[in-house]
PDB file of C-alpha atoms and ligand atoms in Angstrom:
ATOM      1  CA  UNK A 239     129.209-204.570-118.049  1.00 33.00           C
ATOM      2  CA  UNK A 240     131.233-203.092-115.033  1.00 34.00           C
ATOM      3  CA  UNK A 241     130.263-200.972-112.043  1.00 34.00           C
ATOM      4  CA  UNK A 242     131.880-197.472-111.901  1.00 35.00           C
ATOM      5  CA  UNK A 243     131.823-194.783-109.257  1.00 36.00           C
ATOM      6  CA  UNK A 244     128.857-193.031-111.085  1.00 37.00           C
ATOM      7  CA  UNK A 245     126.918-196.306-111.605  1.00 37.00           C
ATOM      8  CA  UNK A 246     126.790-198.955-114.266  1.00 46.00           C
ATOM      9  CA  UNK A 247     128.631-198.364-117.509  1.00 47.00           C
ATOM     10  CA  UNK A 248     129.683-200.597-120.440  1.00 51.00           C
ATOM     11  CA  UNK A 249     133.204-201.643-120.712  1.00 51.00           C
ATOM     12  CA  UNK A 250     134.215-201.857-124.374  1.00 67.00           C
ATOM     13  CA  UNK A 251     135.390-205.249-125.353  1.00 76.00           C
ATOM     14  CA  UNK A 252     138.923-205.341-126.577  1.00 88.00           C
ATOM     15  CA  UNK A 253     138.948-205.772-130.161  1.00 94.00           C
ATOM     16  CA  UNK A 254     142.054-207.538-131.977  1.00 96.00           C
ATOM     17  CA  UNK A 255     142.889-206.184-135.359  1.00 97.00           C
ATOM     18  CA  UNK A 256     144.843-208.633-137.440  1.00 96.00           C
ATOM     19  CA  UNK A 257     145.068-210.470-140.829  1.00 96.00           C
ATOM     20  CA  UNK A 258     141.758-212.096-142.006  1.00 96.00           C
ATOM     21  CA  UNK A 259     142.257-215.894-141.872  1.00 95.00           C
ATOM     22  CA  UNK A 260     140.138-218.629-143.632  1.00 94.00           C
ATOM     23  CA  UNK A 261     138.721-219.524-140.270  1.00 96.00           C
ATOM     24  CA  UNK A 262     137.008-216.143-140.062  1.00 97.00           C
ATOM     25  CA  UNK A 263     135.220-216.329-143.398  1.00 97.00           C
ATOM     26  CA  UNK A 264     131.848-217.305-141.929  1.00 97.00           C
ATOM     27  CA  UNK A 265     131.798-214.272-139.729  1.00 98.00           C
ATOM     28  CA  UNK A 266     133.183-212.022-142.567  1.00 97.00           C
ATOM     29  CA  UNK A 267     130.427-213.249-144.881  1.00 97.00           C
ATOM     30  CA  UNK A 268     127.844-212.267-142.254  1.00 97.00           C
ATOM     31  CA  UNK A 269     129.346-208.890-141.877  1.00 98.00           C
ATOM     32  CA  UNK A 270     129.457-208.485-145.599  1.00 97.00           C
ATOM     33  CA  UNK A 271     125.741-209.573-145.848  1.00 97.00           C
ATOM     34  CA  UNK A 272     124.771-207.030-143.265  1.00 98.00           C
ATOM     35  CA  UNK A 273     126.731-204.217-144.636  1.00 98.00           C
ATOM     36  CA  UNK A 274     126.271-204.274-148.398  1.00 97.00           C
ATOM     37  CA  UNK A 275     123.399-204.496-150.939  1.00 95.00           C
ATOM     38  CA  UNK A 276     125.312-206.733-153.289  1.00 94.00           C
ATOM     39  CA  UNK A 277     127.500-208.745-150.804  1.00 95.00           C
ATOM     40  CA  UNK A 278     130.421-210.851-151.896  1.00 94.00           C
ATOM     41  CA  UNK A 279     129.787-214.544-151.406  1.00 93.00           C
ATOM     42  CA  UNK A 280     132.128-216.947-149.424  1.00 94.00           C
ATOM     43  CA  UNK A 281     133.795-218.300-152.641  1.00 94.00           C
ATOM     44  CA  UNK A 282     134.767-214.833-153.689  1.00 93.00           C
ATOM     45  CA  UNK A 283     136.215-213.998-150.429  1.00 93.00           C
ATOM     46  CA  UNK A 284     137.976-217.259-150.292  1.00 93.00           C
ATOM     47  CA  UNK A 285     139.593-216.641-153.650  1.00 92.00           C
ATOM     48  CA  UNK A 286     140.583-213.245-152.474  1.00 91.00           C
ATOM     49  CA  UNK A 287     142.431-214.723-149.508  1.00 90.00           C
ATOM     50  CA  UNK A 288     144.229-217.096-151.844  1.00 86.00           C
ATOM     51  CA  UNK A 289     145.691-214.191-153.906  1.00 79.00           C
ATOM     52  CA  UNK A 290     147.903-213.238-151.011  1.00 70.00           C
ATOM     53  CA  UNK A 291     150.593-211.371-152.822  1.00 83.00           C
ATOM     54  CA  UNK A 292     148.154-208.802-154.173  1.00 91.00           C
ATOM     55  CA  UNK A 293     145.458-208.784-151.784  1.00 94.00           C
ATOM     56  CA  UNK A 294     145.461-207.778-148.014  1.00 95.00           C
ATOM     57  CA  UNK A 295     142.528-208.370-145.817  1.00 96.00           C
ATOM     58  CA  UNK A 296     142.290-207.508-142.109  1.00 97.00           C
ATOM     59  CA  UNK A 297     139.670-208.227-139.462  1.00 98.00           C
ATOM     60  CA  UNK A 298     138.307-206.952-136.106  1.00 98.00           C
ATOM     61  CA  UNK A 299     137.836-209.833-133.709  1.00 97.00           C
ATOM     62  CA  UNK A 300     136.222-210.006-130.178  1.00 97.00           C
ATOM     63  CA  UNK A 301     137.933-211.963-127.403  1.00 96.00           C
ATOM     64  CA  UNK A 302     135.262-214.594-128.075  1.00 96.00           C
ATOM     65  CA  UNK A 303     136.854-215.162-131.416  1.00 96.00           C
ATOM     66  CA  UNK A 304     133.903-213.680-133.192  1.00 97.00           C
ATOM     67  CA  UNK A 305     134.741-211.359-136.131  1.00 98.00           C
ATOM     68  CA  UNK A 306     132.676-208.202-136.415  1.00 98.00           C
ATOM     69  CA  UNK A 307     134.436-206.176-139.021  1.00 98.00           C
ATOM     70  CA  UNK A 308     136.783-206.651-141.984  1.00 98.00           C
ATOM     71  CA  UNK A 309     138.521-204.711-144.675  1.00 98.00           C
ATOM     72  CA  UNK A 310     140.562-205.263-147.634  1.00 97.00           C
ATOM     73  CA  UNK A 311     142.626-203.687-150.395  1.00 97.00           C
ATOM     74  CA  UNK A 312     144.460-204.749-153.549  1.00 96.00           C
ATOM     75  CA  UNK A 313     147.969-203.498-154.049  1.00 96.00           C
ATOM     76  CA  UNK A 314     149.705-203.030-157.447  1.00 96.00           C
ATOM     77  CA  UNK A 315     152.968-201.286-157.497  1.00 95.00           C
ATOM     78  CA  UNK A 316     152.807-198.115-155.473  1.00 97.00           C
ATOM     79  CA  UNK A 317     148.968-197.912-155.466  1.00 98.00           C
ATOM     80  CA  UNK A 318     146.294-199.620-153.422  1.00 98.00           C
ATOM     81  CA  UNK A 319     142.720-199.812-153.816  1.00 98.00           C
ATOM     82  CA  UNK A 320     140.361-200.298-150.940  1.00 98.00           C
ATOM     83  CA  UNK A 321     137.744-202.719-151.991  1.00 96.00           C
ATOM     84  CA  UNK A 322     135.823-203.484-148.886  1.00 97.00           C
ATOM     85  CA  UNK A 323     135.425-201.992-145.185  1.00 98.00           C
ATOM     86  CA  UNK A 324     132.452-203.162-143.059  1.00 98.00           C
ATOM     87  CA  UNK A 325     131.530-203.274-139.474  1.00 98.00           C
ATOM     88  CA  UNK A 326     128.661-205.463-138.005  1.00 98.00           C
ATOM     89  CA  UNK A 327     125.836-202.963-137.396  1.00 98.00           C
ATOM     90  CA  UNK A 328     125.751-203.947-133.661  1.00 97.00           C
ATOM     91  CA  UNK A 329     129.392-202.766-133.279  1.00 97.00           C
ATOM     92  CA  UNK A 330     129.396-199.585-135.171  1.00 98.00           C
ATOM     93  CA  UNK A 331     130.473-196.216-133.723  1.00 97.00           C
ATOM     94  CA  UNK A 332     133.007-197.702-131.353  1.00 96.00           C
ATOM     95  CA  UNK A 333     136.094-197.097-133.543  1.00 97.00           C
ATOM     96  CA  UNK A 334     136.314-200.468-135.159  1.00 98.00           C
ATOM     97  CA  UNK A 335     136.048-199.021-138.699  1.00 98.00           C
ATOM     98  CA  UNK A 336     138.735-196.451-137.946  1.00 98.00           C
ATOM     99  CA  UNK A 337     140.998-199.126-136.482  1.00 98.00           C
ATOM    100  CA  UNK A 338     140.563-201.370-139.517  1.00 98.00           C
ATOM    101  CA  UNK A 339     141.385-198.385-141.876  1.00 98.00           C
ATOM    102  CA  UNK A 340     144.452-197.392-139.933  1.00 98.00           C
ATOM    103  CA  UNK A 341     145.681-200.875-139.811  1.00 98.00           C
ATOM    104  CA  UNK A 342     145.204-201.388-143.617  1.00 98.00           C
ATOM    105  CA  UNK A 343     146.853-197.924-144.356  1.00 98.00           C
ATOM    106  CA  UNK A 344     149.880-198.970-142.329  1.00 97.00           C
ATOM    107  CA  UNK A 345     150.082-202.290-144.156  1.00 97.00           C
ATOM    108  CA  UNK A 346     149.918-200.316-147.518  1.00 97.00           C
ATOM    109  CA  UNK A 347     152.692-198.092-146.337  1.00 97.00           C
ATOM    110  CA  UNK A 348     154.829-200.942-145.545  1.00 95.00           C
ATOM    111  CA  UNK A 349     154.534-202.226-149.123  1.00 95.00           C
ATOM    112  CA  UNK A 350     155.712-198.760-150.457  1.00 96.00           C
ATOM    113  CA  UNK A 351     152.264-197.452-151.397  1.00 98.00           C
ATOM    114  CA  UNK A 352     151.876-193.826-152.009  1.00 98.00           C
ATOM    115  CA  UNK A 353     148.403-193.492-153.398  1.00 98.00           C
ATOM    116  CA  UNK A 354     145.247-195.292-152.064  1.00 98.00           C
ATOM    117  CA  UNK A 355     141.871-194.967-153.915  1.00 98.00           C
ATOM    118  CA  UNK A 356     138.322-196.286-153.298  1.00 98.00           C
ATOM    119  CA  UNK A 357     134.655-195.808-154.329  1.00 98.00           C
ATOM    120  CA  UNK A 358     131.998-194.935-151.942  1.00 98.00           C
ATOM    121  CA  UNK A 359     128.182-194.433-152.498  1.00 98.00           C
ATOM    122  CA  UNK A 360     127.305-190.790-152.702  1.00 98.00           C
ATOM    123  CA  UNK A 361     124.792-191.205-149.822  1.00 98.00           C
ATOM    124  CA  UNK A 362     127.225-192.865-147.460  1.00 98.00           C
ATOM    125  CA  UNK A 363     127.946-190.078-145.123  1.00 98.00           C
ATOM    126  CA  UNK A 364     129.513-192.177-142.392  1.00 98.00           C
ATOM    127  CA  UNK A 365     132.192-193.684-144.630  1.00 98.00           C
ATOM    128  CA  UNK A 366     132.974-190.500-146.308  1.00 98.00           C
ATOM    129  CA  UNK A 367     133.502-188.860-142.813  1.00 98.00           C
ATOM    130  CA  UNK A 368     135.764-191.660-141.954  1.00 98.00           C
ATOM    131  CA  UNK A 369     137.893-191.425-145.055  1.00 98.00           C
ATOM    132  CA  UNK A 370     137.910-187.607-144.841  1.00 98.00           C
ATOM    133  CA  UNK A 371     139.411-187.921-141.392  1.00 98.00           C
ATOM    134  CA  UNK A 372     142.272-189.790-142.928  1.00 98.00           C
ATOM    135  CA  UNK A 373     142.738-187.200-145.657  1.00 98.00           C
ATOM    136  CA  UNK A 374     141.070-189.026-148.499  1.00 98.00           C
ATOM    137  CA  UNK A 375     139.695-186.383-151.064  1.00 98.00           C
ATOM    138  CA  UNK A 376     136.972-186.758-153.603  1.00 98.00           C
ATOM    139  CA  UNK A 377     138.388-186.694-157.099  1.00 97.00           C
ATOM    140  CA  UNK A 378     135.154-187.144-158.936  1.00 98.00           C
ATOM    141  CA  UNK A 379     131.857-189.118-159.444  1.00 98.00           C
ATOM    142  CA  UNK A 380     131.204-192.271-161.292  1.00 97.00           C
ATOM    143  CA  UNK A 381     127.623-191.902-162.412  1.00 98.00           C
ATOM    144  CA  UNK A 382     125.260-194.751-161.756  1.00 97.00           C
ATOM    145  CA  UNK A 383     128.121-196.941-160.502  1.00 96.00           C
ATOM    146  CA  UNK A 384     126.062-199.132-158.224  1.00 96.00           C
ATOM    147  CA  UNK A 385     124.033-201.611-160.114  1.00 92.00           C
ATOM    148  CA  UNK A 386     121.312-202.263-157.433  1.00 94.00           C
ATOM    149  CA  UNK A 387     120.041-198.769-157.433  1.00 95.00           C
ATOM    150  CA  UNK A 388     121.863-196.780-159.954  1.00 97.00           C
ATOM    151  CA  UNK A 389     123.523-194.669-157.201  1.00 98.00           C
ATOM    152  CA  UNK A 390     126.668-192.626-158.056  1.00 98.00           C
ATOM    153  CA  UNK A 391     130.029-193.475-156.629  1.00 98.00           C
ATOM    154  CA  UNK A 392     132.240-190.904-155.318  1.00 98.00           C
ATOM    155  CA  UNK A 393     135.890-191.730-156.158  1.00 98.00           C
ATOM    156  CA  UNK A 394     138.293-190.780-153.297  1.00 98.00           C
ATOM    157  CA  UNK A 395     141.980-190.899-152.969  1.00 98.00           C
ATOM    158  CA  UNK A 396     144.583-190.443-150.433  1.00 98.00           C
ATOM    159  CA  UNK A 397     147.710-189.061-152.280  1.00 98.00           C
ATOM    160  CA  UNK A 398     150.261-188.621-149.482  1.00 97.00           C
ATOM    161  CA  UNK A 399     150.689-192.084-147.739  1.00 98.00           C
ATOM    162  CA  UNK A 400     154.349-192.162-148.577  1.00 97.00           C
ATOM    163  CA  UNK A 401     155.081-188.707-147.130  1.00 98.00           C
ATOM    164  CA  UNK A 402     156.909-188.361-143.762  1.00 97.00           C
ATOM    165  CA  UNK A 403     154.279-186.020-142.668  1.00 98.00           C
ATOM    166  CA  UNK A 404     151.382-188.566-143.247  1.00 98.00           C
ATOM    167  CA  UNK A 405     153.422-191.572-141.900  1.00 96.00           C
ATOM    168  CA  UNK A 406     154.005-189.669-138.668  1.00 97.00           C
ATOM    169  CA  UNK A 407     150.295-188.870-138.574  1.00 98.00           C
ATOM    170  CA  UNK A 408     149.179-192.434-139.136  1.00 97.00           C
ATOM    171  CA  UNK A 409     151.645-193.897-136.688  1.00 97.00           C
ATOM    172  CA  UNK A 410     150.331-191.484-134.037  1.00 98.00           C
ATOM    173  CA  UNK A 411     146.849-192.621-134.767  1.00 98.00           C
ATOM    174  CA  UNK A 412     147.900-196.257-134.552  1.00 97.00           C
ATOM    175  CA  UNK A 413     149.426-195.625-131.231  1.00 97.00           C
ATOM    176  CA  UNK A 414     146.371-193.953-129.940  1.00 97.00           C
ATOM    177  CA  UNK A 415     144.037-196.530-131.110  1.00 97.00           C
ATOM    178  CA  UNK A 416     146.309-199.480-130.475  1.00 95.00           C
ATOM    179  CA  UNK A 417     145.877-201.015-133.935  1.00 96.00           C
ATOM    180  CA  UNK A 418     149.251-201.189-135.501  1.00 96.00           C
ATOM    181  CA  UNK A 419     149.964-204.325-137.477  1.00 95.00           C
ATOM    182  CA  UNK A 420     152.133-206.843-135.920  1.00 88.00           C
ATOM    183  CA  UNK A 421     155.264-208.278-137.625  1.00 77.00           C
ATOM    184  CA  UNK A 422     153.431-210.659-139.945  1.00 74.00           C
ATOM    185  CA  UNK A 423     153.889-210.202-143.638  1.00 55.00           C
ATOM    186  CA  UNK A 424     150.781-208.850-145.080  1.00 57.00           C
TER     187      UNK A 424
HETATM  188  C1  COA B 246     131.617-196.981-142.426  1.00 72.18           C
HETATM  189  C2  COA B 246     131.847-197.864-141.331  1.00 72.18           C
HETATM  190  C3  COA B 246     132.767-198.900-141.704  1.00 72.18           C
HETATM  191  C4  COA B 246     132.366-197.047-140.197  1.00 72.18           C
HETATM  192  O1  COA B 246     132.499-198.009-139.091  1.00 72.18           O
HETATM  193  P1  COA B 246     132.529-197.661-137.531  1.00 72.18           P
HETATM  194  O2  COA B 246     133.105-198.668-136.743  1.00 72.18           O
HETATM  195  O3  COA B 246     131.053-197.413-137.150  1.00 72.18           O
HETATM  196  O4  COA B 246     133.088-196.184-137.468  1.00 72.18           O
HETATM  197  P2  COA B 246     134.160-195.730-136.278  1.00 72.18           P
HETATM  198  O5  COA B 246     133.316-195.818-135.006  1.00 72.18           O
HETATM  199  O6  COA B 246     135.420-196.186-136.284  1.00 72.18           O
HETATM  200  O7  COA B 246     134.139-194.080-136.504  1.00 72.18           O
HETATM  201  C5  COA B 246     135.242-193.587-137.270  1.00 72.18           C
HETATM  202  C6  COA B 246     134.825-192.387-137.952  1.00 72.18           C
HETATM  203  O8  COA B 246     133.923-192.650-139.082  1.00 72.18           O
HETATM  204  C7  COA B 246     132.947-191.555-139.160  1.00 72.18           C
HETATM  205  N1  COA B 246     131.617-192.169-138.838  1.00 72.18           N
HETATM  206  C8  COA B 246     131.334-193.396-138.456  1.00 72.18           C
HETATM  207  N2  COA B 246     130.025-193.514-138.344  1.00 72.18           N
HETATM  208  C9  COA B 246     129.345-192.373-138.653  1.00 72.18           C
HETATM  209  C10 COA B 246     128.001-191.835-138.729  1.00 72.18           C
HETATM  210  N3  COA B 246     127.143-192.654-138.509  1.00 72.18           N
HETATM  211  N4  COA B 246     127.887-190.649-139.209  1.00 72.18           N
HETATM  212  C11 COA B 246     128.789-189.797-139.403  1.00 72.18           C
HETATM  213  N5  COA B 246     130.174-190.174-139.299  1.00 72.18           N
HETATM  214  C12 COA B 246     130.494-191.447-138.881  1.00 72.18           C
HETATM  215  C13 COA B 246     133.341-190.476-138.149  1.00 72.18           C
HETATM  216  O9  COA B 246     134.227-189.619-138.952  1.00 72.18           O
HETATM  217  C14 COA B 246     134.045-191.229-137.192  1.00 72.18           C
HETATM  218  O10 COA B 246     134.990-190.535-136.442  1.00 72.18           O
HETATM  219  P3  COA B 246     134.524-189.773-135.041  1.00 72.18           P
HETATM  220  O11 COA B 246     134.327-190.929-134.193  1.00 72.18           O
HETATM  221  O12 COA B 246     135.784-188.977-134.669  1.00 72.18           O
HETATM  222  O13 COA B 246     133.437-188.985-135.388  1.00 72.18           O
HETATM  223  C15 COA B 246     130.436-198.524-140.906  1.00 72.18           C
HETATM  224  O14 COA B 246     129.459-197.413-140.704  1.00 72.18           O
HETATM  225  C16 COA B 246     129.992-199.583-141.943  1.00 72.18           C
HETATM  226  O15 COA B 246     130.320-200.696-141.753  1.00 72.18           O
HETATM  227  N6  COA B 246     128.966-199.165-142.839  1.00 72.18           N
HETATM  228  C17 COA B 246     128.464-200.069-143.854  1.00 72.18           C
HETATM  229  C18 COA B 246     129.460-200.464-144.787  1.00 72.18           C
HETATM  230  C19 COA B 246     130.041-199.337-145.500  1.00 72.18           C
HETATM  231  O16 COA B 246     129.456-198.330-145.829  1.00 72.18           O
HETATM  232  N7  COA B 246     131.460-199.417-145.795  1.00 72.18           N
HETATM  233  C20 COA B 246     132.165-198.433-146.529  1.00 72.18           C
HETATM  234  C21 COA B 246     132.152-198.676-147.901  1.00 72.18           C
HETATM  235  S1  COA B 246     133.058-197.625-148.931  1.00 72.18           S
END
């Protein structure tokens, strides 16, 4: 908390976006548990991190070292599939989900990806709005895709990641949000 001219206001904590590491798995599992009806367990996440050539996971970390969001994708050839994106409920609506997505898309672009797909629950207005902001379009519906409640999944795709126009757009967003990937190879 910091005092401003108009009174007290919250100073947003700086959040670091970077590769998800094994040391962050406990926090990532907690985020997973709080975000999803059928969360992945620690072993599944650990196995994902081990498959480094195909999988790419990024995290959002507070200065204290606590991880409050993470996202991941699989990359095969020039296609990527975003398998997960979640932000701890106490830290939502402060730009973390967007920064994770932008960072992930830039990493996909580095790997030569042109098309990115994902599935999202038909009721998930927040996530669909985020993906729409980054020009994902709904391609169709997978009926009864989610086993916990039989909900439909909307299949969304971003088809233009490898275009100059999109890369200029995403680079601008990364600058504005200060979330471009560093030089690490992931
Ligand atoms: C979806 C989710 C990752 C968004 O994370 P977040 O950090 O709260 O989102 P941000 O603050 O970065 O918001 C970015 C954009 O997302 C959309 N958005 C986020 N929360 C929203 C809400 N409650 N209602 C509508 N749009 C919302 C908006 O387009 C927003 O852009 P804006 O600020 O210009 O309006 C988060 O709500 C979450 O973890 N949900 C549970 C897990 C989940 O559903 N993951 C997606 C699986 S496909």
